Coordinates of C-alpha atoms in Angstrom, one line a residue:
X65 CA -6.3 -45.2 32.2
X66 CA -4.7 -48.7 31.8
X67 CA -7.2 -51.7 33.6
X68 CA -4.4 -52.6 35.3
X69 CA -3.9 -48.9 36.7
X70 CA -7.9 -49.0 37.8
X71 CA -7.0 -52.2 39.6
X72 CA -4.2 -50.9 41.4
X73 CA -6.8 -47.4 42.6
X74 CA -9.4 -49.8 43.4
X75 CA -7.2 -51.9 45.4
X76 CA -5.9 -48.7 47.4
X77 CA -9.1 -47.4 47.9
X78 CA -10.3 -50.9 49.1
X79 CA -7.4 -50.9 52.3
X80 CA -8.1 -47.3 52.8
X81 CA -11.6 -48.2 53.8
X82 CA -11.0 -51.2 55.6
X83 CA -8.6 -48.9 57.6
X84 CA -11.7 -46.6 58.3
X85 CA -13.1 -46.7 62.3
X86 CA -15.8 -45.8 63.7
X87 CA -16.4 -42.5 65.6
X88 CA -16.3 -44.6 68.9
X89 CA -13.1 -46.4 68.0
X90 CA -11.5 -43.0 66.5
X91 CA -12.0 -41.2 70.0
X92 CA -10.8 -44.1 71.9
X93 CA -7.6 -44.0 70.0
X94 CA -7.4 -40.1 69.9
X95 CA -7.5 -40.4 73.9
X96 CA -4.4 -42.4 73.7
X97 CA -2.9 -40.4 71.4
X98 CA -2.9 -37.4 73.6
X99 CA -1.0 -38.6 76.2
X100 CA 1.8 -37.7 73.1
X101 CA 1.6 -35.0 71.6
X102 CA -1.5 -32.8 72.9
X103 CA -0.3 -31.6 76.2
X104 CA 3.1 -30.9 74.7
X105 CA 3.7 -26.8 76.3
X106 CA 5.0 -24.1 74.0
X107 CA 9.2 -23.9 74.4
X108 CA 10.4 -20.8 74.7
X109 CA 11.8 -18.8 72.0
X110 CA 16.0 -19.1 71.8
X111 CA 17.0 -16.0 73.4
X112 CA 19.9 -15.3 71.2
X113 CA 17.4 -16.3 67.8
X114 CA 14.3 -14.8 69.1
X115 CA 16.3 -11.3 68.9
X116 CA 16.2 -11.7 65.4
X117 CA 12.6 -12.8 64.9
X118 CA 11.6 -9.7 67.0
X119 CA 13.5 -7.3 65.1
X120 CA 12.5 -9.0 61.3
X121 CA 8.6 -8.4 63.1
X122 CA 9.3 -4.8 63.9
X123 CA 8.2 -2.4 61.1
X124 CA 10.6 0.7 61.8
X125 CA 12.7 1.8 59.3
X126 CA 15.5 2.9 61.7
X127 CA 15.7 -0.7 63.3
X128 CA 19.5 -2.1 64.1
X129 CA 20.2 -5.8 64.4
X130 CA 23.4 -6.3 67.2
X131 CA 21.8 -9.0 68.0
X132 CA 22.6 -12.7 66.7
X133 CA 26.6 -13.2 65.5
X134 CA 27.1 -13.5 62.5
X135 CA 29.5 -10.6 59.8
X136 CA 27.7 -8.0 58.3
X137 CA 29.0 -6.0 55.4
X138 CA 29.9 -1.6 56.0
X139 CA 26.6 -2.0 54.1
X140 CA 24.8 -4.5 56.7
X141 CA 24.8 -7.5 53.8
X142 CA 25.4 -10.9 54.5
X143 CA 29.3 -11.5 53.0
X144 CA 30.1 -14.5 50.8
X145 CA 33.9 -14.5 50.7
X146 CA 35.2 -14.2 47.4
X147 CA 37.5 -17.3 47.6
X148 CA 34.3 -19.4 48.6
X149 CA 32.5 -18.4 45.7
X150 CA 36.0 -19.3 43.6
X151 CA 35.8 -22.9 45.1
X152 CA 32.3 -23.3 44.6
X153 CA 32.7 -22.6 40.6
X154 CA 35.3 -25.1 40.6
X155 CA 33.8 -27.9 42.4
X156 CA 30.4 -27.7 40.3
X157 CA 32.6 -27.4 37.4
X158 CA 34.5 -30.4 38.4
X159 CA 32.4 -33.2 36.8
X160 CA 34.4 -36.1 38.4
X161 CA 33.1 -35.5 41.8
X162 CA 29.9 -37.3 42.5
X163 CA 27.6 -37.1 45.7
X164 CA 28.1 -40.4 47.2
X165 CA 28.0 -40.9 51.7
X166 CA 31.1 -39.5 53.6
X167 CA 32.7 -42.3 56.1
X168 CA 30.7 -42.1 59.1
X169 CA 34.1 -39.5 60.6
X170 CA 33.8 -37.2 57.6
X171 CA 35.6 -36.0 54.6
X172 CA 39.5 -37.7 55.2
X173 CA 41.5 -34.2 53.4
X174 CA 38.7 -32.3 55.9
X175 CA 40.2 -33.8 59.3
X176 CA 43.4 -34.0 58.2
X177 CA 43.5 -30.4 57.0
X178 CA 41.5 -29.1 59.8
X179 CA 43.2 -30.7 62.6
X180 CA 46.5 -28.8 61.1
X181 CA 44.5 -25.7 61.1
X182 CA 44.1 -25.5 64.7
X183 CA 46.9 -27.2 66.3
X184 CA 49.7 -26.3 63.5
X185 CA 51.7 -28.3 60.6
X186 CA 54.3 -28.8 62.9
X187 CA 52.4 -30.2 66.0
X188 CA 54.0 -33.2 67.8
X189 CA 50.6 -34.5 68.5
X190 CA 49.7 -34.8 64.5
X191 CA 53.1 -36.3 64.2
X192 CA 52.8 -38.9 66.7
X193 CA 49.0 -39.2 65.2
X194 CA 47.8 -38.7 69.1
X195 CA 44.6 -36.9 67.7
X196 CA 41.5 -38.0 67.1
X197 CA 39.2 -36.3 64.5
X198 CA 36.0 -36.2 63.3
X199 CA 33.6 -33.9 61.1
X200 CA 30.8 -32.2 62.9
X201 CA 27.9 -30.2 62.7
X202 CA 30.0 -27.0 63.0
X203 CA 30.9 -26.0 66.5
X204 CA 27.6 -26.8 68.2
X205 CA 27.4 -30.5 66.6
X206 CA 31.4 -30.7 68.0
X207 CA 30.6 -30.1 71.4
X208 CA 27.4 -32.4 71.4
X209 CA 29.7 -35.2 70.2
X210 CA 32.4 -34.7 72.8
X211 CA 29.9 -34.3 75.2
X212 CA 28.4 -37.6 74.6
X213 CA 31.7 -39.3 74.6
X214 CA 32.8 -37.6 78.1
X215 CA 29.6 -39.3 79.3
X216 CA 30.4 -42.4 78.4
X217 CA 33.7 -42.3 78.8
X218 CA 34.6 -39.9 81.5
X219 CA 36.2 -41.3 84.7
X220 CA 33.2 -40.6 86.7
X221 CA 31.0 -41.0 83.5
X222 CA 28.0 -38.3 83.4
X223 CA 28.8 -37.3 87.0
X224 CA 31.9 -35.7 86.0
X225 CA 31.5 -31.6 86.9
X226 CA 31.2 -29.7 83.9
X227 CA 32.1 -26.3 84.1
X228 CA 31.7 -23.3 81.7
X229 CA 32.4 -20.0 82.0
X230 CA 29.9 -17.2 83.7
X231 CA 28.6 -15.9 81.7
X232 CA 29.3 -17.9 78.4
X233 CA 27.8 -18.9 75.1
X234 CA 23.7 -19.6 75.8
X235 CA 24.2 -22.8 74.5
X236 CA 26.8 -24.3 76.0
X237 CA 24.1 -25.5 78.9
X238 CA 21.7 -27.2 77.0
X239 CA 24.5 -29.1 75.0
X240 CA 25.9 -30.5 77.9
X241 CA 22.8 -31.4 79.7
X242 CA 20.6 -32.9 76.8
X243 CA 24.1 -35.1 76.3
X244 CA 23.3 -36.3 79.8
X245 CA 25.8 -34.7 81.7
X246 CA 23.7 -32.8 84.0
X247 CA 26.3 -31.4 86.8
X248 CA 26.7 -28.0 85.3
X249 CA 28.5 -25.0 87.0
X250 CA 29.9 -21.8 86.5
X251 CA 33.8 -20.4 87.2
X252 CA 34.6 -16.8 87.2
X253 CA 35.1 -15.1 84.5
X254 CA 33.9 -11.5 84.3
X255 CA 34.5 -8.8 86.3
X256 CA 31.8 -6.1 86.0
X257 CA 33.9 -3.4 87.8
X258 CA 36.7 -3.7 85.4
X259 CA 34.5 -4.9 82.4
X260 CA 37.2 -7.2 82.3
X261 CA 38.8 -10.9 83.2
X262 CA 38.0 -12.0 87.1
X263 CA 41.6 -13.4 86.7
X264 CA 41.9 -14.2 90.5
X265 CA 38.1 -15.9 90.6
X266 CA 38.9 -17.7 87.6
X267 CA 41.8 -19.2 88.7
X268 CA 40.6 -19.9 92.3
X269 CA 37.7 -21.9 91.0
X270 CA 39.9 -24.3 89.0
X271 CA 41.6 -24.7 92.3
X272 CA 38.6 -25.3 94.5
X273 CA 36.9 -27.7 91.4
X274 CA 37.0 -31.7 92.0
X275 CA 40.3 -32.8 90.5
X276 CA 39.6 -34.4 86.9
X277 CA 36.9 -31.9 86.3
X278 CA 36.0 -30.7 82.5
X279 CA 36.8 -27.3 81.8
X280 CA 35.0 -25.7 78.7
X281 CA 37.3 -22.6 77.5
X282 CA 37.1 -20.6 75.0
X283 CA 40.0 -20.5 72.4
X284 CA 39.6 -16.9 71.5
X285 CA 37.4 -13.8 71.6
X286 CA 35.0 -14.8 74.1
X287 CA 31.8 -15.0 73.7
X288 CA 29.8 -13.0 75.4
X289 CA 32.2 -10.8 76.9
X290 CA 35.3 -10.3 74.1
X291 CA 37.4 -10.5 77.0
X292 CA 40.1 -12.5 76.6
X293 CA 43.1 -13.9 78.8
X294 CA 46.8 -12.9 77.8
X295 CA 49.2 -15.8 76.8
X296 CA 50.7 -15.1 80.4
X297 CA 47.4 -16.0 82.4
X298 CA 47.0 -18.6 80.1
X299 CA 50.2 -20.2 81.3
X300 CA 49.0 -19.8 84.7
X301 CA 45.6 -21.2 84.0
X302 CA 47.1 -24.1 82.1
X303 CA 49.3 -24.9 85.1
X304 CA 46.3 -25.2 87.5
X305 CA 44.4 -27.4 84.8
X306 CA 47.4 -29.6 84.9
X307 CA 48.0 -30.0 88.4
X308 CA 44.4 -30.8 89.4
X309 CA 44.3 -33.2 86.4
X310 CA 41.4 -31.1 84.6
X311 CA 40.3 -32.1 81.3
X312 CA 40.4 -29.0 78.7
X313 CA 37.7 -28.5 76.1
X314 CA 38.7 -25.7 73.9
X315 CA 35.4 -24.2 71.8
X316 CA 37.0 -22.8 69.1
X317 CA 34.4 -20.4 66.9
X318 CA 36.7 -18.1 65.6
X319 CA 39.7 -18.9 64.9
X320 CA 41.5 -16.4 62.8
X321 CA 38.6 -14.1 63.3
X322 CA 39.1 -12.0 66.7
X323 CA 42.8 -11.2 66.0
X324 CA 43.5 -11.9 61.9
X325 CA 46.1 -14.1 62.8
X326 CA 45.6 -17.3 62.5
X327 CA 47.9 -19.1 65.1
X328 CA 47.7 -16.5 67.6
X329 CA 44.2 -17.3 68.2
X330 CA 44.8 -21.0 68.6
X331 CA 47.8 -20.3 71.2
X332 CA 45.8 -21.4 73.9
X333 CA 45.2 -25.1 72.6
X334 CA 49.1 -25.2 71.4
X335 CA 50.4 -24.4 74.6
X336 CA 48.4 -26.9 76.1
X337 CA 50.0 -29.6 73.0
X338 CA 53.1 -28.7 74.3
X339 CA 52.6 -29.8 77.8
X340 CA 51.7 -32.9 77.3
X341 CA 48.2 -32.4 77.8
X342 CA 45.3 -34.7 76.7
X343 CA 42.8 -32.8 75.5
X344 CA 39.4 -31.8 73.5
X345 CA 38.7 -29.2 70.8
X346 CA 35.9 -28.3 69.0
X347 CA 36.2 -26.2 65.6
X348 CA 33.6 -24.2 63.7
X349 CA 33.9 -22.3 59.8
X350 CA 31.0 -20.4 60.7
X351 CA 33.0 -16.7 61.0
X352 CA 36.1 -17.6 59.4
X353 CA 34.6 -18.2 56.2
X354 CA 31.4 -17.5 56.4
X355 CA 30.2 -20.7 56.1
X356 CA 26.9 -20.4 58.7
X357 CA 24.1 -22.4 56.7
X358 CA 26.9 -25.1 56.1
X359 CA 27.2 -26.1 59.2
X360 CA 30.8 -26.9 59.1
X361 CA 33.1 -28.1 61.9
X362 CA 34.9 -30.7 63.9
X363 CA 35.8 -32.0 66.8
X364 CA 39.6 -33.3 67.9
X365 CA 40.7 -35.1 70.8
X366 CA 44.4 -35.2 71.9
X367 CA 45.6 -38.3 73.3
X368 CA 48.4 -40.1 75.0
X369 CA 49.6 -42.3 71.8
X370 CA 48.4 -43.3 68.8
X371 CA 46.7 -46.3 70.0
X372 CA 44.7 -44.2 72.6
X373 CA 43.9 -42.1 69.3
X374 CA 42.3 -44.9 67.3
X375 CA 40.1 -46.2 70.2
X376 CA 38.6 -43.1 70.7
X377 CA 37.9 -42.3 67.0
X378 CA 36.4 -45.6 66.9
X379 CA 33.8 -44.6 69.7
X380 CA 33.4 -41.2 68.1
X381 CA 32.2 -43.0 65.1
X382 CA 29.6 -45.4 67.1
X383 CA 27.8 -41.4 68.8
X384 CA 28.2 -40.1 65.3
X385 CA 25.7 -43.2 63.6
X386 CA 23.3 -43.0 65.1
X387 CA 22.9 -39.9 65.6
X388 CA 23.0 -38.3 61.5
X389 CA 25.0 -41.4 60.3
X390 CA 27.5 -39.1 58.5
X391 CA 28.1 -35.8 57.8
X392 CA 27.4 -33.6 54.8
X393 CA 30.0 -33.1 52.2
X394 CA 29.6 -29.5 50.7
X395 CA 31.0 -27.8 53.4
X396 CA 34.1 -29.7 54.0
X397 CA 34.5 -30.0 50.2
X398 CA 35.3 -26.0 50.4
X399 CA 37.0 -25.7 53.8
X400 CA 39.3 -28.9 52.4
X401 CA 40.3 -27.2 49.5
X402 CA 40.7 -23.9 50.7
X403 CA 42.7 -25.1 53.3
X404 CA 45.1 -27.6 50.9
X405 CA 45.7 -25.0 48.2
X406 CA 48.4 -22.4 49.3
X407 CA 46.6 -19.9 46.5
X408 CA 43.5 -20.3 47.8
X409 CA 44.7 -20.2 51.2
X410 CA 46.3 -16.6 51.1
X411 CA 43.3 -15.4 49.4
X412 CA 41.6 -16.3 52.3
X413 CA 44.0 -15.0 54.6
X414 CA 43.3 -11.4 53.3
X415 CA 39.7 -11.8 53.1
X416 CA 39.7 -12.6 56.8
X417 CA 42.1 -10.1 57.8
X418 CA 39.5 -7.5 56.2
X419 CA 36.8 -9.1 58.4
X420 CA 38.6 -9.0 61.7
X421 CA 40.1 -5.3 61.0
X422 CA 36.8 -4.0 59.9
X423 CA 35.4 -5.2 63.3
X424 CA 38.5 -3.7 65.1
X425 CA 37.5 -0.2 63.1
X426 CA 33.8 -0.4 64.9
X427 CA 35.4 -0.7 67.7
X428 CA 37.1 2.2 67.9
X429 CA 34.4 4.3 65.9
X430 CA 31.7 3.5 68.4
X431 CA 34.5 4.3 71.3
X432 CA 35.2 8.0 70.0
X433 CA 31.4 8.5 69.4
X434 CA 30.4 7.5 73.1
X435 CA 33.0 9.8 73.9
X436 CA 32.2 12.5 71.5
X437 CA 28.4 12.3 73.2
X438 CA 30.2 12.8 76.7
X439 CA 28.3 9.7 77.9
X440 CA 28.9 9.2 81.2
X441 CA 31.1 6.2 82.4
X442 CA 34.1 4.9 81.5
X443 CA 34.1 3.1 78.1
X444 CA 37.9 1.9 77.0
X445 CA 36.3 -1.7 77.5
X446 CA 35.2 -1.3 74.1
X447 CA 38.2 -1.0 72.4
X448 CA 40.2 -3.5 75.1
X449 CA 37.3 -6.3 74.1
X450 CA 38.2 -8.6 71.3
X451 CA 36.3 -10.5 69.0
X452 CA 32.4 -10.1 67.6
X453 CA 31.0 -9.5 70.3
X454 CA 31.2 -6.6 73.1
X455 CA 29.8 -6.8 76.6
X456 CA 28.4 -3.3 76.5
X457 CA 28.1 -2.9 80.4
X458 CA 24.7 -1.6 80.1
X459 CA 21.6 -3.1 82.8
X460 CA 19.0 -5.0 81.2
X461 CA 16.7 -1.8 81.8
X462 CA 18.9 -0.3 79.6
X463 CA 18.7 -2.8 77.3
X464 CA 15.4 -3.3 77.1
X465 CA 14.7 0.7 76.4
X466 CA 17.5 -0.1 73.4
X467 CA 15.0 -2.1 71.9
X468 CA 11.6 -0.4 72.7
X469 CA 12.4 3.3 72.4
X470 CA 15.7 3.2 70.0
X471 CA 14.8 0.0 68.2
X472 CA 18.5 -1.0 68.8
X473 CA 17.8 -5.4 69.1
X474 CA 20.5 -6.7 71.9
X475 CA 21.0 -9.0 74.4
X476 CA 19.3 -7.7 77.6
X477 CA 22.7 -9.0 79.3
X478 CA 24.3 -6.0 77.1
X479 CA 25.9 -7.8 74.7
X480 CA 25.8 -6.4 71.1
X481 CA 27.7 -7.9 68.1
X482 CA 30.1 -5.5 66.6
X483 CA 29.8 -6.2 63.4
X484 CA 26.4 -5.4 62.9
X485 CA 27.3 -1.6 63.2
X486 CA 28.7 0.4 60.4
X487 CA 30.0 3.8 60.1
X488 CA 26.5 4.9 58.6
X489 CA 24.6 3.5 62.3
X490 CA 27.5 4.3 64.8
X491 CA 26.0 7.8 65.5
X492 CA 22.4 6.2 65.9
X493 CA 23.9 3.4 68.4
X494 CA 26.0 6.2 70.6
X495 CA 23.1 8.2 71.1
X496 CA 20.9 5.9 72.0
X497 CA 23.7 4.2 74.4
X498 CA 23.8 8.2 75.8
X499 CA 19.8 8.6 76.4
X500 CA 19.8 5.3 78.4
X501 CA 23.0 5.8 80.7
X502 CA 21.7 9.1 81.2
X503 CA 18.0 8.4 82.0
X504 CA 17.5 4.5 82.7
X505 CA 19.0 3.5 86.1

């Protein structure tokens, strides 16, 4: 050791004592410090994640996840689609790239490519450059930033009504309220005689809401229910929003996913484009491509001109700073140049189609088994349902017996996501679905 090393130790060590208090100061300070952190209660697990800590803590060997969303192979792997992996060689092959910040509204080619994605090539609103874009922390980050701009920014500011649909994503809540908006409420949705759309409640409720009211809709397969409006009723919801001057915010998870086509699934948002209509969508590459741990989205806003469009991307930009500064690059680096390169592109195309028909086939494989079992009940809701997800129909006494007796993890609201099943489990789930519509009331 150098002397001027033992210096630098013995200069250390000489703070660190001085820094040292004595038992009486130390629980002085420690009763100050409580007031922080040591009455701080225990939060409750996430009741969509805490489905997947309780089945990873449950030792059966015959245990079924239908729990949290996300694609599972016929198999019941996690999938990496091909055309990701492609990219990813390419990009750490590609020794010109470097790892420098994004701009503070993400990866340019990513927003540009992206907005495109949802709203079309063609759309007078990219044309006209009324939209506004910016990269987010995949869906969930997207509707955290729009909610802190409608707070801000909203006529009536965080008093404006926010209403989501019942029942709807778990999340969509706490997004909205931690943004400060806290007048949350509910508009019909589900019927639970039909096990399908409350068309008539949904549509009343946009009429009874205060005009100028945020409406949060989903673009496509629904989530919880996988029911989904036609284009018809969304024409006649989209004239309600219109006349009663309602602001829509369209979460779009899974674009591409529920039907395999691309711009059917984004209809909703286009149709509204084509009216005229201001406004906001959020975007997420979670399903489409698989891209969960990259937390990959973004967040558009439609507006009435370009200069509208530039003002708000200007206050996205002062939430987004403060809040993470910028977003990550690796994600949008693959999404970009998947979406930019027409090769690439159709690859992905198929890859997605397989994803969405393979969910379609569980469909109709768990259908024909309930109705093999004779299971009491009518069941075509599973097939009419779209999407990931299926809202079974079962009670949460049924649900909870799923769990504890058949080890089948679900969402004691009945929900199960389809493509945690497989031809190999289908028999497994129908039977248990038959002991508990046969023996739980």
């Amino acid at each position: 050791m150098s002397h001027t090393e033992s210096s630098v130790k013995k200069s250390v060590r000489r703070i660190v004592n001085s820094c040292i208090v004595s038992p009486n100061e130390c629980s002085s300070s420690n009763k100050k410090m409580s007031q922080y952190i040591s009455n701080v209660p225990v939060a409750p697990e996430d009741p969509i994640l805490g489905i997947n800590v309780a089945y990873k803590a449950d030792p059966s060997t015959d245990k079924l996840n239908l729990g949290v969303g996300a694609y599972r192979t016929e198999e019941g792997l996690p999938l990496v689609l091909n055309v990701v992996r492609k990219v990813e060689q390419l990009v750490a092959n590609d020794v010109s790239l470097n790892k420098e910040y994004l701009p503070i509204e993400g990866l340019p080619d990513f927003t540009a490519h992206t907005a495109k994605l949802i709203f079309g090539a063609d759309s007078p609103a990219l044309a006209e450059k009324r939209v506004a874009t910016v990269q987010a922390l995949s869906g969930t980050g997207a509707l955290r930033i729009g909610a802190e701009f409608l707070a801000r920014f909203a006529p009536d500011g965080a008093a404006t009504p926010v209403y989501i649909s019942d029942p709807t994503w778990g999340n969509h809540t706490n997004i909205f309220k931690d943004a400060h908006m806290p007048d949350v409420r509910k508009y019909r949705y589900y019927k639970e005689q039909t096990r399908g759309l409350d068309f008539e409640g949904f549509i009343g409720d946009l009429k009874a809401a205060p005009n100028g009211s945020v409406f949060i809709l989903h673009t496509c397969a629904h989530n919880p229910t996988g029911v989904d409006p036609t284009l018809e009723q969304w024409e006649a919801i989209l004239d309600v929003i219109q006349a009663k001057a309602h602001l829509p915010f369209f979460d779009t998870a899974y674009q591409g996913f529920a039907t395999g086509d691309l711009d059917r699934d984004a209809a909703p948002a286009r149709m509204a484009i084509a009216r005229g209509m201001e406004l906001f969508a959020s975007q997420s590459y979670a399903k489409n491509l698989g891209l969960y741990a990259e937390r990959i989205g973004a967040l558009n806003i439609v507006c009435r001109d370009a200069a509208t469009a530039d003002a708000v991307k200007s206050q996205l930009k002062t939430i987004i700073r403060p809040m993470y500064s910028n977003p990550p690059l690796h994600g949008a680096r693959l999404v970009s140049k998947i979406l930019s390169d027409k090769s690439l592109y159709n690859e992905w195309l198929v890859e997605l189609k397989e994803m969405s028909d393979r969910i379609k086939r569980m469909r109709h494989e768990l259908y024909d088994a309930i109705k093999k079992n004779g299971t009491p009940g009518t069941w075509e809701h599973i097939i009419d349902q779209i999407g990931m997800f299926s809202y079974t129909g079962l009670t949460k006494a049924q649900c909870e017996v799923m769990i504890k007796k058949h080890h089948v993890y679900m969402m004691t609201n009945g929900r199960i996501s389809m493509a945690g099943l497989s031809s190999k489990n289908i028999p497994k789930m129908a039977a248990a679905i038959h002991d508990v519509v046969v023996n739980v009331q």
